[in-house]
Coordinates of C-alpha atoms in Angstrom, one line a residue:
M1 CA -45.3 6.1 -3.7
K2 CA -41.9 6.7 -2.2
R3 CA -39.7 9.1 -4.7
K4 CA -36.3 7.7 -4.9
G5 CA -32.9 9.3 -5.6
T6 CA -29.2 9.6 -4.8
L7 CA -26.4 11.8 -3.8
V8 CA -22.8 11.4 -5.1
S9 CA -21.1 13.5 -2.5
T10 CA -17.4 14.2 -4.2
V11 CA -14.5 16.3 -1.7
K12 CA -14.2 19.3 -1.5
M13 CA -10.5 21.0 -0.7
P14 CA -11.2 24.2 1.2
R15 CA -9.4 27.1 0.9
V16 CA -5.8 26.1 3.3
K17 CA -4.9 28.8 6.0
A18 CA -1.7 30.0 7.7
A19 CA -0.7 26.9 7.9
Q20 CA 0.0 26.6 3.9
A21 CA 0.4 30.3 3.8
G22 CA 4.7 29.4 4.3
R23 CA 7.7 31.3 4.9
Q24 CA 8.7 34.7 5.3
G25 CA 10.6 36.1 2.3
P26 CA 10.7 39.1 -0.2
A27 CA 8.2 40.3 -1.6
K28 CA 9.1 39.8 -5.2
R29 CA 11.1 37.6 -7.3
R30 CA 10.5 36.7 -10.8
L31 CA 8.8 34.1 -12.0
A32 CA 10.3 31.1 -14.4
E33 CA 8.5 31.4 -17.9
H34 CA 6.6 28.4 -18.8
F35 CA 8.3 26.1 -20.5
A36 CA 6.5 23.3 -23.8
A37 CA 5.8 19.5 -22.9
G38 CA 8.8 18.3 -24.7
E39 CA 11.0 20.7 -23.9
I40 CA 15.2 19.2 -23.5
I41 CA 17.5 20.2 -20.5
T42 CA 21.2 18.7 -19.5
D43 CA 22.0 18.5 -16.1
M44 CA 25.3 19.2 -15.2
N45 CA 26.2 15.8 -15.3
K46 CA 25.0 15.8 -19.3
K47 CA 22.3 13.3 -17.9
E48 CA 19.5 15.4 -20.9
W49 CA 15.4 15.5 -19.0
K50 CA 12.6 15.7 -21.0
L51 CA 10.0 17.7 -19.1
G52 CA 5.8 16.9 -19.1
S53 CA 3.4 18.9 -18.4
P54 CA 3.7 21.5 -15.7
I55 CA 2.1 20.6 -12.3
G56 CA 2.2 23.2 -9.8
Q57 CA 4.1 27.0 -9.3
G58 CA 4.9 28.4 -6.3
G59 CA 6.3 31.5 -5.5
F60 CA 9.9 30.2 -6.4
G61 CA 8.7 28.9 -10.1
C62 CA 7.2 26.1 -11.6
I63 CA 7.4 22.7 -11.0
Y64 CA 7.3 20.4 -13.8
L65 CA 6.4 15.9 -14.8
A66 CA 10.0 14.8 -16.5
D67 CA 11.7 11.6 -17.4
M68 CA 14.8 11.0 -18.9
N69 CA 14.9 11.7 -22.2
S70 CA 13.6 9.3 -24.6
S71 CA 11.7 9.2 -28.7
K72 CA 8.3 9.0 -25.6
S73 CA 6.5 11.6 -24.2
V74 CA 6.2 12.0 -21.2
G75 CA 3.1 10.9 -19.7
N76 CA 1.2 11.4 -16.7
D77 CA 2.9 8.5 -15.1
A78 CA 6.5 10.3 -14.8
P79 CA 8.7 9.5 -11.9
C80 CA 10.0 12.3 -11.5
V81 CA 9.2 16.2 -10.7
V82 CA 11.6 19.4 -12.6
K83 CA 11.4 22.5 -10.0
V84 CA 12.7 25.4 -12.8
E85 CA 12.5 29.3 -10.8
P86 CA 15.0 32.6 -12.6
S87 CA 18.5 31.6 -11.8
D88 CA 19.0 35.0 -9.8
N89 CA 15.8 33.9 -7.1
G90 CA 17.3 32.2 -3.6
P91 CA 15.0 29.7 -2.6
L92 CA 15.8 27.1 -5.1
F93 CA 19.4 27.9 -4.3
T94 CA 18.7 27.0 -0.9
E95 CA 17.1 23.3 -1.6
L96 CA 19.6 22.7 -3.9
K97 CA 22.4 23.0 -1.9
F98 CA 20.6 20.5 1.0
Y99 CA 20.0 18.1 -2.0
Q100 CA 23.9 18.4 -2.8
R101 CA 24.8 18.0 0.4
A102 CA 22.1 15.3 2.2
A103 CA 20.0 13.8 -0.4
K104 CA 22.3 11.9 -3.3
P105 CA 20.2 8.4 -3.5
E106 CA 23.3 6.2 -2.1
Q107 CA 23.3 8.5 0.9
I108 CA 19.4 7.7 1.7
Q109 CA 20.0 3.5 0.7
K110 CA 23.0 3.3 2.7
W111 CA 21.3 4.9 5.9
I112 CA 18.4 2.8 5.5
R113 CA 20.4 0.0 5.8
T114 CA 22.7 0.1 8.6
H115 CA 19.6 2.2 10.1
K116 CA 17.1 -1.4 9.2
L117 CA 14.0 0.8 8.2
K118 CA 11.8 -0.1 5.5
Y119 CA 12.0 3.8 4.3
L120 CA 13.8 6.9 4.9
G121 CA 10.7 10.1 3.8
V122 CA 13.3 12.0 2.0
P123 CA 13.6 13.1 -1.6
K124 CA 15.4 11.9 -3.9
Y125 CA 18.0 14.3 -5.4
W126 CA 18.4 12.7 -9.6
G127 CA 20.1 16.8 -10.8
S128 CA 20.6 19.9 -11.9
G129 CA 21.7 22.4 -13.6
L130 CA 20.5 25.5 -15.2
H131 CA 18.8 26.1 -19.2
D132 CA 19.2 29.0 -21.1
K133 CA 15.7 30.1 -22.9
N134 CA 14.9 33.1 -24.9
G135 CA 18.1 35.0 -22.8
K136 CA 17.3 34.8 -19.5
S137 CA 18.8 31.5 -17.7
Y138 CA 17.1 29.2 -15.2
R139 CA 18.1 26.9 -12.4
F140 CA 16.2 23.5 -12.2
M141 CA 16.5 20.5 -10.0
I142 CA 14.9 17.0 -10.2
I143 CA 13.9 15.0 -8.0
D144 CA 11.2 11.8 -7.1
R145 CA 7.6 12.5 -7.8
F146 CA 4.8 12.6 -5.1
G147 CA 1.2 12.0 -4.5
S148 CA -1.0 14.8 -2.6
D149 CA -0.1 16.5 0.7
L150 CA -1.0 15.9 4.0
Q151 CA -2.9 19.4 4.6
K152 CA -5.3 18.4 1.7
I153 CA -6.2 14.4 4.0
Y154 CA -6.2 16.8 6.4
E155 CA -8.8 19.4 5.2
A156 CA -11.1 17.3 4.2
N157 CA -11.3 15.0 6.6
A158 CA -12.9 17.4 8.7
K159 CA -9.4 18.5 10.2
R160 CA -9.1 14.9 12.1
L161 CA -6.0 12.3 11.6
S162 CA -6.6 10.0 14.0
R163 CA -4.8 8.5 16.4
K164 CA -3.9 6.1 15.5
T165 CA -2.4 7.8 12.1
V166 CA -0.8 10.5 13.7
L167 CA 1.4 8.7 15.9
Q168 CA 2.7 6.4 12.8
L169 CA 2.8 9.8 11.1
S170 CA 5.6 11.3 13.1
L171 CA 7.9 8.5 14.4
R172 CA 8.1 8.7 10.4
I173 CA 8.8 12.3 10.7
L174 CA 11.7 12.3 13.5
D175 CA 13.2 9.3 11.2
I176 CA 13.5 12.3 9.0
L177 CA 14.4 14.9 11.3
E178 CA 17.1 12.3 12.4
Y179 CA 18.6 11.8 9.4
I180 CA 19.3 15.5 8.4
H181 CA 19.9 16.8 11.9
E182 CA 22.8 13.9 11.4
H183 CA 23.7 15.7 8.1
E184 CA 24.4 18.8 9.7
Y185 CA 20.4 20.4 8.6
V186 CA 17.0 21.2 10.4
H187 CA 14.1 21.3 8.0
G188 CA 12.1 24.5 10.0
D189 CA 9.3 24.3 7.8
I190 CA 7.1 21.2 8.9
K191 CA 3.3 21.3 8.1
A192 CA 1.1 18.9 6.3
S193 CA 1.3 21.0 2.6
N194 CA 5.0 19.7 3.8
L195 CA 4.5 16.0 3.8
L196 CA 3.4 14.1 1.1
L197 CA 2.5 10.9 -0.1
S198 CA 4.0 8.3 -2.0
Y199 CA 2.9 8.5 -5.6
K200 CA 2.7 5.2 -5.9
N201 CA 2.1 3.5 -2.2
P202 CA -0.1 7.0 -0.7
D203 CA -0.7 4.5 2.3
Q204 CA 2.1 3.8 3.7
V205 CA 5.0 6.2 2.9
V206 CA 5.1 10.2 3.8
Y207 CA 8.1 12.6 2.1
L208 CA 9.1 15.7 3.6
V209 CA 10.1 18.5 0.8
D210 CA 10.4 21.7 0.5
Y211 CA 13.7 22.2 1.8
G212 CA 14.0 26.3 1.3
L213 CA 14.2 27.2 5.1
A214 CA 16.8 24.6 5.4
Y215 CA 19.4 25.6 7.5
R216 CA 23.0 24.6 8.2
Y217 CA 22.6 24.4 12.0
C218 CA 26.6 22.3 12.6
P219 CA 28.8 23.0 9.3
E220 CA 31.6 20.9 9.4
G221 CA 30.4 19.8 13.1
T222 CA 30.6 23.1 14.8
H223 CA 26.8 24.3 15.9
K224 CA 25.6 27.4 15.5
E225 CA 25.6 30.0 18.7
Y226 CA 22.3 30.9 20.5
K227 CA 21.7 34.6 19.1
E228 CA 18.9 36.6 18.6
D229 CA 17.9 38.7 15.6
P230 CA 15.3 41.5 15.0
K231 CA 15.4 41.1 11.6
R232 CA 15.0 36.7 11.8
C233 CA 11.9 36.9 13.8
H234 CA 8.9 35.0 13.3
D235 CA 10.5 32.3 10.2
G236 CA 8.6 29.7 8.7
T237 CA 5.0 29.6 8.7
V238 CA 3.6 31.6 12.1
E239 CA 1.1 28.7 13.4
F240 CA 3.9 26.0 13.3
T241 CA 7.3 27.7 14.5
S242 CA 9.6 27.7 16.7
I243 CA 9.8 30.1 20.0
D244 CA 13.5 30.5 18.8
A245 CA 12.6 30.8 15.5
H246 CA 9.7 33.9 16.8
N247 CA 13.0 35.4 18.4
G248 CA 14.8 36.1 15.8
V249 CA 17.2 32.8 16.4
A250 CA 18.4 30.5 13.2
P251 CA 17.1 27.1 13.7
S252 CA 18.3 24.7 15.6
R253 CA 17.4 20.2 16.3
R254 CA 14.9 20.7 19.5
G255 CA 13.4 23.9 16.9
D256 CA 12.3 21.8 14.4
L257 CA 11.5 18.7 17.0
E258 CA 8.7 21.7 19.0
I259 CA 7.0 21.7 15.4
L260 CA 6.3 19.1 14.9
G261 CA 4.8 18.3 18.6
Y262 CA 2.9 21.5 17.6
C263 CA 1.4 19.5 14.0
M264 CA 0.5 16.1 16.2
I265 CA -1.4 18.6 18.6
Q266 CA -3.9 20.1 15.4
W267 CA -4.3 17.0 13.4
L268 CA -5.2 14.9 16.5
S269 CA -7.4 18.5 17.8
G270 CA -7.7 20.5 15.4
H271 CA -6.7 23.7 16.0
L272 CA -4.1 25.2 17.7
P273 CA -5.2 27.9 20.8
W274 CA -3.4 30.7 18.9
E275 CA -4.8 29.9 15.2
D276 CA -7.4 32.9 15.3
N277 CA -4.3 35.4 16.3
L278 CA -1.7 34.5 13.1
K279 CA -1.4 38.1 11.8
D280 CA 0.2 38.8 15.2
P281 CA 3.1 36.5 15.1
N282 CA 4.5 38.2 18.7
Y283 CA 0.9 36.9 20.6
V284 CA 1.1 33.5 19.3
R285 CA 4.9 34.3 20.5
D286 CA 4.0 35.2 23.5
S287 CA 1.4 32.0 23.9
K288 CA 3.5 29.3 23.2
I289 CA 6.3 30.5 24.9
R290 CA 3.5 31.2 28.5
Y291 CA 1.5 27.0 27.3
R292 CA 5.6 25.2 26.9
E293 CA 5.9 26.9 31.1
N294 CA 2.6 24.9 31.7
I295 CA 2.6 22.4 29.1
A296 CA -0.7 20.9 31.2
S297 CA -2.7 23.6 30.6
L298 CA -1.8 23.3 26.5
M299 CA -3.2 19.6 27.2
D300 CA -6.5 20.8 28.5
K301 CA -7.2 23.5 26.0
C302 CA -7.0 21.9 22.8
F303 CA -8.3 17.9 24.3
P304 CA -10.5 18.9 26.8
E305 CA -12.2 15.6 27.0
K306 CA -11.1 13.2 29.6
N307 CA -9.3 10.7 26.8
K308 CA -6.1 12.6 26.5
P309 CA -3.1 11.8 24.6
D310 CA -0.6 11.7 27.5
E311 CA 2.0 10.4 24.8
I312 CA 2.1 13.9 23.0
A313 CA 2.4 15.5 27.0
K314 CA 5.1 14.0 27.3
Y315 CA 6.6 14.1 24.1
M316 CA 6.4 18.0 25.1
E317 CA 7.6 17.7 28.1
T318 CA 10.7 15.8 26.7
V319 CA 11.8 18.3 24.2
K320 CA 11.8 21.4 26.1
L321 CA 14.4 20.2 28.2
L322 CA 16.1 20.4 25.5
D323 CA 19.0 22.9 25.3
Y324 CA 19.7 25.2 21.7
V325 CA 23.0 23.1 21.2
E326 CA 22.0 19.6 22.4
K327 CA 21.5 16.5 20.7
P328 CA 18.3 15.5 21.3
L329 CA 17.5 12.0 22.1
Y330 CA 15.5 10.4 19.1
Q331 CA 15.4 6.6 19.7
K332 CA 13.8 8.0 23.7
L333 CA 11.4 10.2 21.9
R334 CA 10.0 7.6 19.5
D335 CA 9.4 5.6 22.6
I336 CA 7.2 7.9 24.0
L337 CA 4.9 7.9 20.6
L338 CA 4.7 3.9 20.8
Q339 CA 3.5 4.1 24.3
G340 CA 1.0 6.3 23.0
L341 CA 0.6 3.4 20.0
K342 CA 0.4 0.4 22.9
A343 CA -2.5 2.9 24.8
I344 CA -4.8 2.3 21.8
G345 CA -4.1 -1.4 21.4
S346 CA -2.1 -1.0 18.1
K347 CA 1.5 -1.0 16.8
D348 CA 4.0 0.4 14.9
D349 CA 2.6 -1.6 11.6
G350 CA 3.5 0.7 8.9
K351 CA 0.3 2.0 8.0
L352 CA -1.3 5.6 8.0
D353 CA -4.5 5.1 7.3
L354 CA -5.0 7.8 4.8
T355 CA -8.1 8.9 2.8
V356 CA -6.0 8.6 -1.1
V357 CA -6.3 6.0 -3.4
E358 CA -3.0 4.2 -5.4
N359 CA -2.2 7.8 -7.0
G360 CA -2.3 10.2 -4.4
S361 CA -5.1 11.3 -5.3
L362 CA -8.1 11.7 -2.7
K363 CA -11.1 8.9 -2.8
A364 CA -14.7 10.8 -3.2
K365 CA -16.8 10.1 0.0
P366 CA -18.8 7.9 -0.1
V367 CA -22.1 7.2 -1.8
A368 CA -25.1 8.7 0.0
K369 CA -28.6 6.4 -1.1
F370 CA -32.3 8.5 0.8
E371 CA -35.6 7.4 0.0
V372 CA -37.9 11.1 0.6
Y373 CA -41.5 10.7 0.8
P374 CA -44.3 12.9 -0.2
G375 CA -44.6 16.3 0.1
D376 CA -41.0 17.2 0.8
L377 CA -39.4 19.8 -0.7
I378 CA -36.1 19.5 -2.0
V379 CA -33.6 22.3 -3.1
L380 CA -30.8 22.0 -4.9
S381 CA -27.9 25.1 -4.3
A382 CA -24.5 25.0 -4.9
G383 CA -22.6 22.1 -2.4
Y384 CA -26.0 21.8 -0.4
I385 CA -28.9 19.4 -0.4
S386 CA -32.1 20.8 1.7
L387 CA -34.9 18.9 2.3
R388 CA -37.1 21.0 4.2
S389 CA -40.9 19.3 6.5
P390 CA -42.5 17.6 6.9
L391 CA -39.7 15.3 6.0
S392 CA -38.8 11.7 7.1
M393 CA -35.3 11.2 5.8
Y394 CA -33.6 7.5 5.2
V395 CA -30.5 7.1 4.9
V396 CA -27.9 4.6 4.2
L397 CA -24.1 6.6 4.7
C398 CA -21.0 4.9 5.0
G399 CA -23.4 1.2 5.5
L400 CA -25.0 3.5 8.1
S401 CA -28.4 3.5 8.2
V402 CA -29.8 7.1 10.7
L403 CA -33.5 8.0 10.8
L404 CA -33.5 11.6 10.5
R405 CA -36.8 13.7 11.7
Y406 CA -35.8 17.5 11.7
F407 CA -38.8 20.0 11.7
A408 CA -35.6 21.8 8.6
Y409 CA -32.5 19.8 8.3
T410 CA -29.3 21.1 5.8
L411 CA -27.2 18.3 4.9
Q412 CA -24.3 19.4 3.1
H413 CA -21.8 17.0 1.0

């Protein structure tokens, strides 16, 4: 008689390494105290907002669900979030200046209309102000609410995204970068953990967030000069940051595009050649310089198979030719990525093909059904199912049937 069982697999969220470690910055900052749900804050335009539950905390302070003030409590379906930090901290102040100058809803809508886009992945700024609590002053900012971040999805998918997904994502990121560059800013910290899916439409819409390192590279139309500052060396996330940033140079448009190139390579291949030495930023910088001089060797290192994504190499070759103050040809870069989609028999259909559900959270992996024959030993432990000889296991996973016969086999879910 056969013994039957069912394994229900859940997605585990691995610890995120340096890609999510974030920026260089002051070692100590005063943290915001936690506010109770229902707290009312008033922005500079005298509009009242009600706080809901906290949903995150970072080096700057806390993030709360929020909605316009009413007699109702703020539910889990709240459309906005509020970022709060002590008023004497810096990151939110920097981010707030970007939003006030470049992310008003009417600015974004005008750009979408004039450039004939379906959407633009820049969060909308809804308000900001100062709030006093127990004799202390706190700065706050209200923006759109989002779902899961791309880093979680990348990790949950065994550190791989499909070629189509990477190209689709990168086309949307180029739209975002062109917009913020035209509004005198560069981002400086593009990475998967700073790319958030839409809360309502996660399979098609992605947003670039966290403008704490945003830099106004071209105030009043005058580009900053190239100048190396040892105090600013390696700003950003070491894994992805530009060679300019490694050298202490203020970020520019070419730096954002270089960072996107490194992201594309990692999302496709699962690694970057220098990621095992992230504690040595000089090593990382020197590796990037060496590979910039020989893009083909970078592609060989990351994609040893014959079927290399030629569009990524063309993109990197194009970006490396940009001068520090040069305005990129964004459409040329988009055309390169569109050629990549065509090469795999696809097109820019706007679908990201990510493993998410409607609220932006991750789907559980499919159920694995199995039958174990007499004499087999099943050992259940944290995160593992161990099956030892004699074994004849019939697995039905994702609609595929596979007959596994091994002396010793361990299946991690």
